[in-house]
Amino acid sequence: MRTIAFFNNKGGVGKTTIATTIGYELSRKGKKVLMIDLDPQSNTTQVVLNDAQVERIYKKSSNIDRIKTIKDVYNPMRDSNEPEIGNVKESILSGEKHGFKFDILPSNLNLSEFEDTLSDAWSDLRANKLGGFRRTNWFIQLEQQIKSDYDYVLLDLSPSLGALNRSVLLNVDFFIIPITGDIYNVYGIQNIGRWISQWIRTYTRSLSYLKDDYDAETLNRSQINLSLKQENFKKFAGYIVSRAKYSKKTSGIISYQKKHISDIKKMIHESLYFATVDNIELTSLELGEIREIMSLLTESQGAHVPSYKRVAEAEQNHKKWDKGSAQNAEYAIMKTFDQITTNLLINIGDKNDTNN
């Protein structure tokens, strides 16, 4: 099982659209995929589930079969002194219940309360307390519960550099950064590299003291990250250029975006080189470009289906469509995400999965 987070310190980069579409693409390739929405704004949950399903998350009625969320997973940790999460599998909604194929662990608008729990846990970690380490590493517990059920677990994170995203980014296998061509993304990338380095230093320093206080057997069964180091933090698997605007005159990305994308690439090399997956060229970090096609994507989100689902199903059934139809645009999106997903799988070392 591979865990992949979609994250940027800058909002408005199309992160949710990219995460859900790659999740659909992997599912379309026959992979068992779980999407976890860890953004308090719940955009992924809102895109995937219809209004009636969202109501089943929040409405309290004996007549409604409630849809569980990430809140049901973290609540046991918040409500007791035990650093243990709840049952993950019971909170997962099957891909058969919506149009994106993948299973989903929905978000909850109260997710920020877990941020408070994890902030306190980080303070305890810095004080070399085992409970603080266990709470900070709650994601390891989640992985252990589902590791035999999925090929890929995708996580949609908020733009925050707070305690929740810290707990995830320190423990996922890989992370992807969707970007847009503007100056704020340059500084966002810089922030990510600086903060991750700082987190690792703090964690490893406290871990060294913890190892003096506890024997190896106790630590090994505590479900905490015992191997985190700056030199083995090889998790950055690439970036995706989102909302690219093309010039009619040059047929390339407009000069304003092109300049900032060039600056972003330099910042990635400066700030995230230490975190880049081994054995890939820097030029391979660009997984692909997504054109500015907001009207089509917005329409698909309103319908709670992937933007090219009908084209994908038509192709699967060997059906054709008119050359002048809107399905041509959908087909172009499908081919873009097919290539992005293929490039991602290559970068994380899953080349065999690109042939499906």
Tab-separated table of N, CA, C and O in Angstrom, residues 38-40 111 114-115 118-119 138 157-158 160-169:
chain	number	residue	atom	x	y	z
A	38	LEU	N	-8.802	15.302	4.446
A	38	LEU	CA	-8.301	15.853	5.704
A	38	LEU	C	-8.255	17.374	5.673
A	38	LEU	O	-7.456	17.993	6.375
A	39	ASP	N	-9.106	17.960	4.863
A	39	ASP	CA	-9.249	19.410	4.820
A	39	ASP	C	-10.548	19.779	5.533
A	39	ASP	O	-11.621	19.304	5.149
A	40	PRO	N	-10.489	20.611	6.587
A	40	PRO	CA	-11.715	20.993	7.296
A	40	PRO	C	-12.771	21.620	6.383
A	40	PRO	O	-13.962	21.591	6.712
A	111	LEU	N	-13.252	19.159	11.948
A	111	LEU	CA	-11.913	18.573	11.938
A	111	LEU	C	-10.879	19.445	12.649
A	111	LEU	O	-9.876	18.936	13.173
A	114	PHE	N	-9.461	18.404	15.991
A	114	PHE	CA	-8.371	17.433	16.039
A	114	PHE	C	-7.026	18.149	15.939
A	114	PHE	O	-6.020	17.669	16.473
A	115	GLU	N	-7.026	19.274	15.255
A	115	GLU	CA	-5.815	20.102	15.173
A	115	GLU	C	-5.349	20.494	16.575
A	115	GLU	O	-4.152	20.463	16.881
A	118	LEU	N	-3.702	17.543	18.300
A	118	LEU	CA	-2.374	17.261	17.775
A	118	LEU	C	-1.369	18.354	18.130
A	118	LEU	O	-0.166	18.086	18.239
A	119	SER	N	-1.842	19.571	18.320
A	119	SER	CA	-0.955	20.642	18.796
A	119	SER	C	-0.461	20.334	20.205
A	119	SER	O	0.723	20.492	20.521
A	138	TRP	N	-0.528	9.265	14.883
A	138	TRP	CA	-1.831	8.595	14.740
A	138	TRP	C	-2.027	7.996	13.351
A	138	TRP	O	-2.703	6.982	13.193
A	157	LEU	N	-5.085	17.418	1.660
A	157	LEU	CA	-4.755	18.214	2.833
A	157	LEU	C	-5.116	19.680	2.621
A	157	LEU	O	-5.153	20.170	1.492
A	158	SER	N	-5.337	20.387	3.695
A	158	SER	CA	-5.582	21.828	3.638
A	158	SER	C	-4.270	22.553	3.343
A	158	SER	O	-3.194	21.950	3.408
A	160	SER	N	-2.707	24.467	5.193
A	160	SER	CA	-2.089	24.822	6.472
A	160	SER	C	-0.769	24.094	6.707
A	160	SER	O	-0.552	22.984	6.222
A	161	LEU	N	0.115	24.718	7.480
A	161	LEU	CA	1.320	24.063	7.980
A	161	LEU	C	1.155	23.773	9.473
A	161	LEU	O	2.102	23.823	10.248
A	162	GLY	N	-0.075	23.450	9.857
A	162	GLY	CA	-0.400	23.197	11.247
A	162	GLY	C	-0.157	21.758	11.665
A	162	GLY	O	0.419	20.950	10.931
A	163	ALA	N	-0.652	21.423	12.849
A	163	ALA	CA	-0.329	20.147	13.484
A	163	ALA	C	-0.881	18.948	12.725
A	163	ALA	O	-0.230	17.897	12.658
A	164	LEU	N	-2.081	19.062	12.156
A	164	LEU	CA	-2.668	17.926	11.440
A	164	LEU	C	-1.846	17.570	10.217
A	164	LEU	O	-1.483	16.400	10.016
A	165	ASN	N	-1.549	18.552	9.382
A	165	ASN	CA	-0.759	18.269	8.181
A	165	ASN	C	0.654	17.824	8.534
A	165	ASN	O	1.243	16.991	7.833
A	166	ARG	N	1.197	18.373	9.607
A	166	ARG	CA	2.523	17.931	10.053
A	166	ARG	C	2.515	16.446	10.380
A	166	ARG	O	3.407	15.687	9.975
A	167	SER	N	1.470	15.996	11.110
A	167	SER	CA	1.391	14.592	11.514
A	167	SER	C	1.279	13.670	10.302
A	167	SER	O	1.746	12.528	10.345
A	168	VAL	N	0.659	14.162	9.234
A	168	VAL	CA	0.513	13.357	8.019
A	168	VAL	C	1.778	13.388	7.176
A	168	VAL	O	2.295	12.347	6.756
A	169	LEU	N	2.301	14.573	6.921
A	169	LEU	CA	3.452	14.702	6.026
A	169	LEU	C	4.691	13.985	6.566
A	169	LEU	O	5.523	13.505	5.791
